[in-house]
Short mmCIF file of C-alpha atoms in Angstrom, two decimals:
data_model
loop_
_atom_site.label_atom_id
_atom_site.label_comp_id
_atom_site.label_asym_id
_atom_site.label_seq_id
_atom_site.Cartn_x
_atom_site.Cartn_y
_atom_site.Cartn_z
CA MET A 18 0.00 0.00 0.00
CA LYS A 19 1.25 3.51 -0.84
CA GLN A 20 2.55 5.68 1.97
CA TYR A 21 1.48 9.34 1.99
CA GLU A 22 3.02 12.44 3.53
CA THR A 23 0.95 15.40 4.72
CA VAL A 24 2.19 18.88 3.80
CA ILE A 25 0.74 21.72 5.88
CA GLY A 26 1.09 25.49 5.85
CA LEU A 27 -0.87 27.92 8.02
CA GLU A 28 -2.34 31.39 7.62
CA VAL A 29 -2.75 32.72 11.15
CA HIS A 30 -4.83 35.85 11.70
CA VAL A 31 -4.20 37.70 14.96
CA GLU A 32 -6.30 40.62 16.22
CA LEU A 33 -3.94 43.19 17.71
CA ALA A 34 -4.47 44.60 21.22
CA THR A 35 -4.78 48.25 20.21
CA LYS A 36 -7.46 50.32 21.93
CA THR A 37 -8.74 51.63 18.59
CA LYS A 38 -9.16 50.24 15.07
CA ILE A 39 -6.52 50.27 12.35
CA PHE A 40 -7.85 53.24 10.32
CA CYS A 41 -10.26 55.04 12.69
CA SER A 42 -10.74 55.84 16.39
CA CYS A 43 -13.55 53.34 17.08
CA PRO A 44 -12.92 51.00 20.06
CA THR A 45 -11.75 47.42 19.44
CA GLU A 46 -13.03 45.70 22.60
CA PHE A 47 -14.80 42.36 22.19
CA GLY A 48 -18.58 42.37 22.58
CA GLY A 49 -20.82 45.43 22.71
CA ALA A 50 -24.22 45.93 21.09
CA PRO A 51 -24.16 45.19 17.32
CA ASN A 52 -22.90 48.11 15.21
CA SER A 53 -22.17 50.29 18.27
CA HIS A 54 -18.38 50.44 17.71
CA THR A 55 -18.63 51.97 14.24
CA CYS A 56 -18.13 55.20 12.26
CA PRO A 57 -18.18 56.25 8.56
CA VAL A 58 -14.62 54.93 8.03
CA CYS A 59 -15.09 51.34 9.31
CA THR A 60 -18.54 51.02 7.71
CA GLY A 61 -17.14 52.06 4.32
CA MET A 62 -19.17 55.25 3.79
CA PRO A 63 -18.37 57.11 0.54
CA GLY A 64 -15.85 59.93 1.01
CA SER A 65 -14.47 58.66 4.34
CA LEU A 66 -10.68 58.36 4.52
CA PRO A 67 -8.48 55.99 6.55
CA VAL A 68 -5.72 57.17 8.92
CA LEU A 69 -3.18 54.53 9.99
CA ASN A 70 -2.88 53.65 13.71
CA LYS A 71 0.86 53.85 14.57
CA LYS A 72 0.57 51.20 17.31
CA VAL A 73 -0.47 48.60 14.68
CA VAL A 74 2.87 49.09 12.90
CA GLU A 75 4.77 48.76 16.20
CA TYR A 76 3.00 45.53 17.16
CA ALA A 77 3.47 44.03 13.67
CA ALA A 78 7.19 44.89 13.64
CA ALA A 79 7.60 43.54 17.21
CA VAL A 80 6.04 40.19 16.22
CA GLY A 81 8.28 40.13 13.15
CA LEU A 82 11.42 40.69 15.22
CA ALA A 83 10.36 38.02 17.74
CA THR A 84 9.87 35.51 14.90
CA ASN A 85 13.26 36.28 13.30
CA CYS A 86 11.80 38.11 10.29
CA ARG A 87 13.41 40.77 8.13
CA ILE A 88 11.52 44.05 8.63
CA THR A 89 10.52 45.94 5.46
CA GLN A 90 11.33 49.49 6.54
CA ASN A 91 9.55 50.94 3.49
CA CYS A 92 6.25 49.11 3.16
CA LYS A 93 2.82 50.03 1.84
CA PHE A 94 -0.82 48.98 1.73
CA ASP A 95 -2.80 47.49 -1.14
CA ARG A 96 -6.48 47.02 -1.95
CA LYS A 97 -7.78 43.48 -2.11
CA ASN A 98 -11.04 43.61 -4.04
CA TYR A 99 -13.87 41.21 -3.32
CA PHE A 100 -17.57 41.37 -2.53
CA TYR A 101 -18.94 39.80 0.62
CA PRO A 102 -21.81 41.11 2.77
CA ASP A 103 -19.64 41.69 5.85
CA ASN A 104 -17.02 43.62 3.82
CA PRO A 105 -18.49 47.16 3.78
CA GLN A 106 -16.24 48.81 1.17
CA ASN A 107 -16.25 45.76 -1.17
CA TYR A 108 -12.47 45.76 -0.69
CA GLN A 109 -10.05 45.08 2.15
CA ILE A 110 -6.98 47.18 2.88
CA SER A 111 -4.12 44.66 3.16
CA GLN A 112 -0.50 44.21 2.03
CA LEU A 113 0.55 42.10 -0.95
CA TYR A 114 3.59 43.58 -2.66
CA TYR A 115 5.55 44.98 0.32
CA PRO A 116 4.46 43.23 3.54
CA ILE A 117 6.00 44.56 6.77
CA CYS A 118 7.85 41.31 7.64
CA ARG A 119 9.43 38.55 5.52
CA ASP A 120 11.61 35.45 5.72
CA GLY A 121 11.39 34.49 9.39
CA GLY A 122 10.93 31.28 11.33
CA ILE A 123 10.47 29.81 14.80
CA GLU A 124 11.83 26.64 16.36
CA ILE A 125 9.42 24.03 17.70
CA ALA A 126 9.96 20.86 19.73
CA THR A 127 9.21 17.65 17.81
CA GLU A 128 7.72 14.38 19.07
CA ASP A 129 11.08 12.61 18.93
CA GLY A 130 12.60 15.10 21.39
CA GLY A 131 14.40 17.13 18.71
CA THR A 132 13.68 20.56 17.24
CA LYS A 133 12.53 21.82 13.87
CA THR A 134 12.36 25.29 12.34
CA ILE A 135 9.05 26.29 10.74
CA GLY A 136 9.61 29.02 8.18
CA ILE A 137 7.51 32.19 8.10
CA HIS A 138 7.03 33.45 4.55
CA GLU A 139 5.64 36.83 5.55
CA ILE A 140 3.62 38.83 8.08
CA HIS A 141 1.34 41.56 6.78
CA MET A 142 -1.03 44.11 8.31
CA GLU A 143 -4.68 44.34 7.29
CA GLU A 144 -8.16 45.24 8.52
CA ASP A 145 -10.70 42.68 9.73
CA ALA A 146 -14.15 42.32 8.15
CA GLY A 147 -17.47 42.52 9.99
CA LYS A 148 -19.40 39.50 11.22
CA LEU A 149 -22.43 37.82 9.69
CA VAL A 150 -25.01 36.54 12.15
CA HIS A 151 -27.30 33.93 10.60
CA ASP A 152 -30.89 33.83 11.85
CA GLU A 153 -31.53 30.24 12.95
CA TRP A 154 -35.32 30.61 12.75
CA GLY A 155 -35.70 32.62 9.56
CA GLU A 156 -33.96 32.79 6.21
CA SER A 157 -32.07 36.03 6.81
CA SER A 158 -28.58 37.02 7.88
CA LEU A 159 -27.69 40.09 9.94
CA VAL A 160 -24.39 41.95 9.77
CA ASP A 161 -22.46 43.44 12.71
CA PHE A 162 -19.68 45.89 11.76
CA ASN A 163 -18.15 46.14 15.27
CA ARG A 164 -15.25 43.93 14.14
CA SER A 165 -14.86 45.73 10.81
CA GLY A 166 -11.56 47.63 10.82
CA VAL A 167 -10.11 45.81 13.86
CA PRO A 168 -6.36 45.56 13.13
CA LEU A 169 -5.01 42.18 12.09
CA ILE A 170 -1.66 40.71 11.28
CA GLU A 171 -1.65 37.66 9.04
CA ILE A 172 1.28 35.31 9.65
CA VAL A 173 1.83 33.10 6.61
CA SER A 174 4.03 30.07 7.25
CA GLU A 175 6.01 28.04 4.75
CA PRO A 176 4.53 24.55 4.06
CA ASP A 177 6.98 23.03 6.58
CA MET A 178 4.64 21.13 8.91
CA ARG A 179 4.00 17.41 8.45
CA SER A 180 1.53 16.51 11.23
CA ALA A 181 -1.18 17.88 13.50
CA ASP A 182 1.29 17.73 16.42
CA GLU A 183 3.73 20.00 14.59
CA VAL A 184 0.89 22.41 13.75
CA ILE A 185 -0.20 22.62 17.40
CA ALA A 186 3.41 23.07 18.58
CA TYR A 187 3.88 25.92 16.05
CA LEU A 188 0.60 27.63 17.01
CA ASP A 189 1.32 27.31 20.72
CA LYS A 190 4.80 28.82 20.31
CA LEU A 191 3.37 31.64 18.17
CA ARG A 192 0.58 32.29 20.70
CA LEU A 193 3.06 32.57 23.60
CA ILE A 194 5.40 34.89 21.68
CA ILE A 195 2.52 37.25 20.83
CA GLN A 196 1.04 37.12 24.36
CA TYR A 197 4.43 37.87 25.93
CA LEU A 198 4.75 40.89 23.61
CA GLY A 199 1.30 42.08 24.72
CA ALA A 200 0.38 42.37 21.03
CA SER A 201 -2.79 40.23 21.41
CA ASP A 202 -4.53 38.01 23.97
CA CYS A 203 -4.70 35.29 21.25
CA LYS A 204 -8.04 33.86 22.47
CA LEU A 205 -9.15 31.38 19.84
CA GLN A 206 -12.63 31.15 21.38
CA GLU A 207 -13.14 34.92 20.91
CA GLY A 208 -11.62 34.92 17.42
CA SER A 209 -8.58 37.06 18.31
CA MET A 210 -6.39 34.24 16.92
CA ARG A 211 -7.68 32.29 13.91
CA ALA A 212 -5.85 29.71 11.85
CA ASP A 213 -6.64 28.63 8.29
CA VAL A 214 -5.02 25.30 7.41
CA ASN A 215 -3.62 24.74 3.91
CA LEU A 216 -3.14 20.99 3.47
CA SER A 217 -2.12 18.66 0.70
CA ILE A 218 -0.81 15.11 0.54
CA ARG A 219 1.86 13.54 -1.63
CA GLU A 220 3.35 10.11 -1.99
CA ALA A 221 6.15 9.65 0.56
CA GLY A 222 9.55 10.34 -0.98
CA THR A 223 8.31 12.66 -3.77
CA GLU A 224 9.24 16.34 -3.98
CA GLU A 225 6.24 17.73 -5.85
CA PHE A 226 3.39 19.16 -3.78
CA GLY A 227 -0.15 17.85 -4.19
CA THR A 228 -3.24 20.04 -4.68
CA ARG A 229 -3.99 21.91 -1.47
CA THR A 230 -7.24 22.78 0.20
CA GLU A 231 -7.81 25.52 2.75
CA MET A 232 -9.89 24.88 5.87
CA LYS A 233 -11.61 27.64 7.84
CA ASN A 234 -13.74 27.95 11.01
CA LEU A 235 -11.14 26.42 13.33
CA ASN A 236 -11.55 27.93 16.81
CA SER A 237 -9.58 25.60 19.10
CA PHE A 238 -6.38 23.54 19.00
CA LYS A 239 -8.46 20.36 19.31
CA ALA A 240 -10.65 21.37 16.35
CA ILE A 241 -7.53 22.09 14.28
CA ALA A 242 -6.05 18.66 15.09
CA ARG A 243 -9.32 16.89 14.23
CA ALA A 244 -9.74 18.86 11.00
CA ILE A 245 -6.20 17.99 9.85
CA GLU A 246 -6.71 14.26 10.43
CA ALA A 247 -10.11 14.29 8.68
CA GLU A 248 -8.86 16.26 5.65
CA LYS A 249 -5.80 14.02 5.29
CA GLU A 250 -8.03 10.93 5.22
CA ARG A 251 -10.47 12.60 2.79
CA GLN A 252 -7.71 13.44 0.30
CA ILE A 253 -6.16 9.96 0.56
CA ASP A 254 -9.57 8.38 -0.14
CA ILE A 255 -10.03 10.59 -3.24
CA ILE A 256 -6.58 9.71 -4.65
CA GLU A 257 -6.89 6.00 -3.80
CA SER A 258 -10.20 5.84 -5.66
CA GLY A 259 -8.65 7.41 -8.78
CA GLY A 260 -10.05 10.92 -8.30
CA LYS A 261 -8.34 14.32 -8.15
CA VAL A 262 -8.28 16.72 -5.21
CA ILE A 263 -9.84 20.09 -6.12
CA GLN A 264 -8.22 23.33 -4.90
CA GLU A 265 -10.97 24.85 -2.77
CA THR A 266 -11.84 26.48 0.53
CA ARG A 267 -13.66 24.19 2.96
CA ARG A 268 -15.52 24.93 6.18
CA TRP A 269 -14.96 22.64 9.18
CA ASP A 270 -17.93 21.62 11.34
CA ASP A 271 -16.38 20.46 14.62
CA ASN A 272 -19.64 19.02 16.00
CA LYS A 273 -20.05 16.70 12.99
CA GLU A 274 -16.27 16.33 12.52
CA TYR A 275 -16.83 16.96 8.83
CA SER A 276 -15.81 19.65 6.32
CA TYR A 277 -17.75 20.86 3.31
CA ALA A 278 -16.81 22.96 0.29
CA MET A 279 -17.44 26.72 0.53
CA ARG A 280 -15.92 28.02 -2.70
CA SER A 281 -13.13 27.36 -5.17
CA LYS A 282 -9.81 28.71 -3.89
CA GLU A 283 -8.91 32.13 -5.26
CA ASP A 284 -5.45 33.15 -6.39
CA ALA A 285 -3.95 36.63 -5.98
CA GLN A 286 -5.03 37.73 -9.47
CA ASP A 287 -8.68 37.06 -8.60
CA TYR A 288 -8.56 39.85 -6.03
CA ARG A 289 -7.30 42.49 -8.55
CA TYR A 290 -4.82 43.97 -6.07
CA PHE A 291 -3.60 47.52 -6.61
CA PRO A 292 -1.78 50.04 -4.36
CA GLU A 293 -4.10 51.64 -1.78
CA PRO A 294 -4.57 55.23 -3.05
CA ASP A 295 -5.79 56.67 0.28
CA LEU A 296 -2.71 55.77 2.37
CA VAL A 297 0.88 56.98 2.06
CA PRO A 298 3.73 54.42 2.28
CA VAL A 299 4.93 53.45 5.78
CA VAL A 300 8.54 54.37 6.59
CA ILE A 301 10.09 52.69 9.65
CA SER A 302 13.25 54.63 10.52
CA ASP A 303 16.34 52.94 11.97
CA GLU A 304 15.72 54.81 15.26
CA TRP A 305 12.11 53.63 15.49
CA LEU A 306 13.12 50.05 14.73
CA GLU A 307 15.78 50.21 17.46
CA GLU A 308 13.13 51.43 19.94
CA ILE A 309 10.90 48.47 19.05
CA LYS A 310 13.86 46.07 19.44
CA ALA A 311 14.77 47.57 22.83
CA ALA A 312 11.20 47.04 24.10
CA GLN A 313 11.22 43.27 23.36
CA PRO A 314 10.49 41.32 26.58
CA GLU A 315 12.07 38.18 28.01
CA PHE A 316 10.25 35.40 26.12
CA ARG A 317 9.05 32.04 27.41
CA ASP A 318 12.16 30.01 26.41
CA GLU A 319 14.56 32.36 28.24
CA LYS A 320 12.19 32.64 31.22
CA LEU A 321 11.92 28.84 31.47
CA LYS A 322 15.69 28.47 31.63
CA ARG A 323 16.04 31.28 34.21
CA TYR A 324 13.30 29.91 36.48
CA LYS A 325 15.04 26.54 36.74
CA GLU A 326 18.46 28.09 37.37
CA GLU A 327 17.55 31.09 39.52
CA PHE A 328 14.48 29.88 41.43
CA LYS A 329 15.31 26.13 41.46
CA ILE A 330 11.71 25.15 40.72
CA PRO A 331 10.93 21.84 38.97
CA GLU A 332 10.80 21.65 35.16
CA TYR A 333 7.08 20.78 35.15
CA ASP A 334 6.16 23.72 37.41
CA ALA A 335 8.27 26.10 35.34
CA GLN A 336 6.58 24.85 32.13
CA ILE A 337 3.09 25.50 33.54
CA ILE A 338 3.88 28.90 35.06
CA THR A 339 5.68 30.26 31.99
CA GLY A 340 2.90 28.86 29.78
CA ASP A 341 0.92 32.02 30.47
CA LYS A 342 2.34 35.55 30.70
CA HIS A 343 -0.12 36.63 33.44
CA LEU A 344 0.76 33.61 35.60
CA ALA A 345 4.49 34.26 35.11
CA ASP A 346 4.02 37.92 36.13
CA ILE A 347 2.18 36.92 39.33
CA PHE A 348 4.92 34.39 40.17
CA GLU A 349 7.79 36.83 39.65
CA LYS A 350 6.24 39.77 41.50
CA ALA A 351 5.04 37.65 44.46
CA SER A 352 8.44 35.90 44.71
CA ALA A 353 10.25 39.26 44.73
CA ILE A 354 8.05 40.49 47.62
CA CYS A 355 8.17 37.43 49.92
CA ASN A 356 11.52 36.02 48.71
CA ASN A 357 10.10 32.48 48.68
CA PRO A 358 9.70 31.36 45.03
CA LYS A 359 9.21 27.67 45.89
CA LYS A 360 6.20 28.41 48.13
CA VAL A 361 4.74 30.86 45.58
CA SER A 362 5.13 28.16 42.93
CA ASN A 363 3.37 25.63 45.20
CA TRP A 364 0.38 27.94 45.72
CA LEU A 365 0.10 28.52 41.96
CA MET A 366 0.56 24.87 41.02
CA VAL A 367 -1.80 23.32 43.60
CA GLU A 368 -4.53 25.59 44.99
CA THR A 369 -4.64 28.05 42.07
CA MET A 370 -4.86 25.26 39.48
CA ARG A 371 -7.53 23.46 41.53
CA LEU A 372 -9.75 26.54 41.85
CA MET A 373 -9.18 27.52 38.20
CA LYS A 374 -10.37 24.08 37.13
CA GLU A 375 -13.41 24.17 39.43
CA SER A 376 -14.45 27.67 38.31
CA ASN A 377 -13.42 27.24 34.64
CA THR A 378 -11.15 30.30 34.93
CA GLU A 379 -8.40 31.26 32.47
CA PRO A 380 -5.06 32.51 33.89
CA SER A 381 -5.75 35.96 32.39
CA GLN A 382 -8.94 36.14 34.51
CA LEU A 383 -7.19 35.62 37.87
CA LYS A 384 -8.25 38.38 40.29
CA PHE A 385 -5.73 38.11 43.13
CA SER A 386 -2.71 40.38 43.15
CA PRO A 387 0.92 39.24 43.55
CA GLU A 388 1.08 41.41 46.70
CA ASN A 389 -1.76 39.48 48.35
CA LEU A 390 -0.29 36.12 47.35
CA ALA A 391 3.04 37.14 48.91
CA LYS A 392 1.22 38.18 52.13
CA LEU A 393 -0.51 34.77 52.30
CA VAL A 394 2.80 32.92 51.80
CA ASN A 395 4.32 34.92 54.69
CA LEU A 396 1.30 34.31 56.97
CA ALA A 397 1.53 30.54 56.39
CA GLU A 398 5.34 30.34 56.60
CA ASN A 399 5.47 32.36 59.83
CA LYS A 400 2.76 30.09 61.29
CA VAL A 401 0.45 33.05 61.87
CA ILE A 402 -2.22 30.78 60.36
CA ASN A 403 -2.18 27.02 59.94
CA SER A 404 -2.24 25.26 56.56
CA GLN A 405 -6.00 24.56 56.59
CA THR A 406 -6.84 28.18 57.41
CA ALA A 407 -4.38 29.33 54.71
CA LYS A 408 -6.34 27.33 52.11
CA GLU A 409 -9.62 28.89 53.26
CA VAL A 410 -8.11 32.40 53.13
CA PHE A 411 -6.65 31.70 49.68
CA GLU A 412 -10.08 30.68 48.36
CA LYS A 413 -11.48 34.02 49.57
CA MET A 414 -8.53 35.81 47.97
CA PHE A 415 -8.97 33.86 44.71
CA ASN A 416 -12.60 34.95 44.42
CA ASP A 417 -12.39 38.57 45.61
CA ASN A 418 -8.69 39.55 45.81
CA THR A 419 -9.24 39.93 49.58
CA ASP A 420 -6.26 41.24 51.57
CA PRO A 421 -5.27 38.09 53.57
CA GLU A 422 -3.71 40.02 56.48
CA LYS A 423 -6.87 42.11 57.05
CA TYR A 424 -9.14 39.08 56.56
CA VAL A 425 -7.22 36.99 59.12
CA GLU A 426 -7.25 39.88 61.63
CA GLU A 427 -10.94 40.77 61.18
CA ASN A 428 -12.11 37.14 61.43
CA GLY A 429 -9.88 36.09 64.33
CA LEU A 430 -8.16 33.34 62.34
CA LYS A 431 -4.65 33.60 63.82
CA ALA A 432 -3.26 30.30 65.05
CA VAL A 433 -3.08 29.89 68.85
CA SER A 434 0.60 30.17 69.70
CA ASP A 435 0.15 29.99 73.50
CA ASP A 436 1.70 26.60 74.37
CA GLY A 437 0.02 26.54 77.78
CA ALA A 438 -3.49 27.08 76.38
CA LEU A 439 -2.93 24.38 73.76
CA ARG A 440 -1.69 21.90 76.42
CA GLU A 441 -4.83 22.50 78.45
CA VAL A 442 -7.06 21.65 75.47
CA VAL A 443 -5.00 18.54 74.59
CA GLN A 444 -5.20 17.32 78.20
CA LYS A 445 -8.96 17.97 78.27
CA VAL A 446 -9.50 15.96 75.04
CA ILE A 447 -7.38 13.06 76.38
CA GLU A 448 -9.42 12.93 79.59
CA ALA A 449 -12.74 13.10 77.67
CA ASN A 450 -11.83 10.22 75.31
CA PRO A 451 -10.52 7.25 77.37
CA GLN A 452 -11.33 4.60 74.72
CA PRO A 453 -9.26 6.15 71.84
CA VAL A 454 -6.43 6.75 74.36
CA GLU A 455 -6.53 3.08 75.34
CA ASP A 456 -6.65 2.05 71.66
CA TYR A 457 -3.56 4.21 71.01
CA HIS A 458 -1.67 2.54 73.85
CA ASN A 459 -2.69 -0.87 72.49
CA GLY A 460 -0.89 -0.06 69.22
CA LYS A 461 -3.76 1.42 67.18
CA LYS A 462 -1.93 4.52 66.01
CA LYS A 463 -4.96 5.67 63.95
CA ALA A 464 -6.65 6.56 67.24
CA ALA A 465 -4.29 9.54 67.46
CA GLY A 466 -5.89 10.93 64.27
CA PHE A 467 -9.30 10.96 65.99
CA LEU A 468 -7.84 12.79 68.99
CA VAL A 469 -6.14 15.39 66.74
CA GLY A 470 -9.51 16.00 65.06
CA GLN A 471 -11.17 16.58 68.44
CA ILE A 472 -8.40 18.98 69.51
CA MET A 473 -8.69 20.98 66.26
CA LYS A 474 -12.46 21.11 66.77
CA GLU A 475 -11.98 22.50 70.31
CA MET A 476 -9.46 25.03 68.96
CA LYS A 477 -11.87 26.03 66.14
CA GLY A 478 -9.16 25.12 63.59
CA LYS A 479 -6.75 27.75 64.91
CA ALA A 480 -4.04 25.45 66.24
CA ASP A 481 -0.88 24.52 64.35
CA PRO A 482 -1.25 20.78 63.46
CA ALA A 483 2.47 20.12 64.01
CA SER A 484 2.30 21.58 67.54
CA VAL A 485 -0.91 19.62 68.28
CA ASN A 486 0.71 16.34 67.19
CA ALA A 487 3.87 17.01 69.20
CA ILE A 488 2.04 17.87 72.46
CA LEU A 489 -0.45 15.00 72.05
CA LYS A 490 2.38 12.50 71.53
CA GLU A 491 4.18 13.83 74.59
CA LEU A 492 1.10 13.69 76.87
CA LEU A 493 0.03 10.27 75.62
#
């Protein structure tokens, strides 16, 4: 039986985190009533003129530098002409001839433990279209122009990926780079990062590419992986049965795990590109480029290495914490305040992860401040509160960013540190429970656990468990 190789390239659209749109001053925030974030420019009214948002250029160049691209210091915009109901001008302002970034690449980890460089053909700036909302009950579609004119960069890879795993590794690396730059939140579920998959198959060992299809409507890493596997199998079935793969755009339905044809795939000439007459060329001076380079942050790979060397935290913990910029910021700031990175890491890895899972919270939605986490670490380490109370206080802090010091004080949660008072309670519990005491002396060590529980109950949970165990053992 013939062996086939999958050849995959991606077009990744990323909505940039500017406060306003690319060519007007309308807000870019997600949500809002339909058509409330609009003006004559982003709704394509005749006579309205675009004005370029400088921050878009900075973000695009920063992503280009972080992905090892060559920056086109003299670039310009072009018109891409096509009609679609959510495209108000009947054209899109994009870049074809002189995109802002070219010839880059990022390194990904492969399944066999090695690394592989995925080439980036280009990155260009463009405006987003509006959004069509299809009426489920009628036969009409509504259009919302809030997203129209939101700034995008499109990152076009080389066809260097050979499996769904490589695609996910590439997207994950790209997502982290862009998040660390602050250029976008890259939330696939909100559409601020969208990937179109160009896929073809060829007989293993051949050089020539097969006919590619493009798949759209992929809004999660899992959906992308499923779509790749399904499209690979579909193309193999066509070729094995003597047919030919048609170059087309297909829409993926993740619920049915099935794709269907939308339209035949256009080539550049179909869009009748020409230079955008309403915008002057963009000139990025050497000084401006140096400023953008100087503002580049410490990225995940460098951070990961530093965490293991400087903070001595385990590889797995470092991987999880650096896997989100917000989580990494909390860790670093809290560690700097309390000077106890291992304990900060423990609170993030255990209690934070547990509560995030239970409440379905993303790291970017965490409410508690690094300052409050550092205070909690100090309270627990200095035995001002015991471990059980610390967990209860943390839960309050997780939900409301409550100041743990004030909360402990106001609710009388400090651990009892008076050794004499604790001894009195332990003695009282021993005298009140002769049977468990006898069981303990007869070798049933579990009886001590019952007695500890009774002591903690008497102390209303405010005693230090280690002190309770030590005194109980001594008196028994």
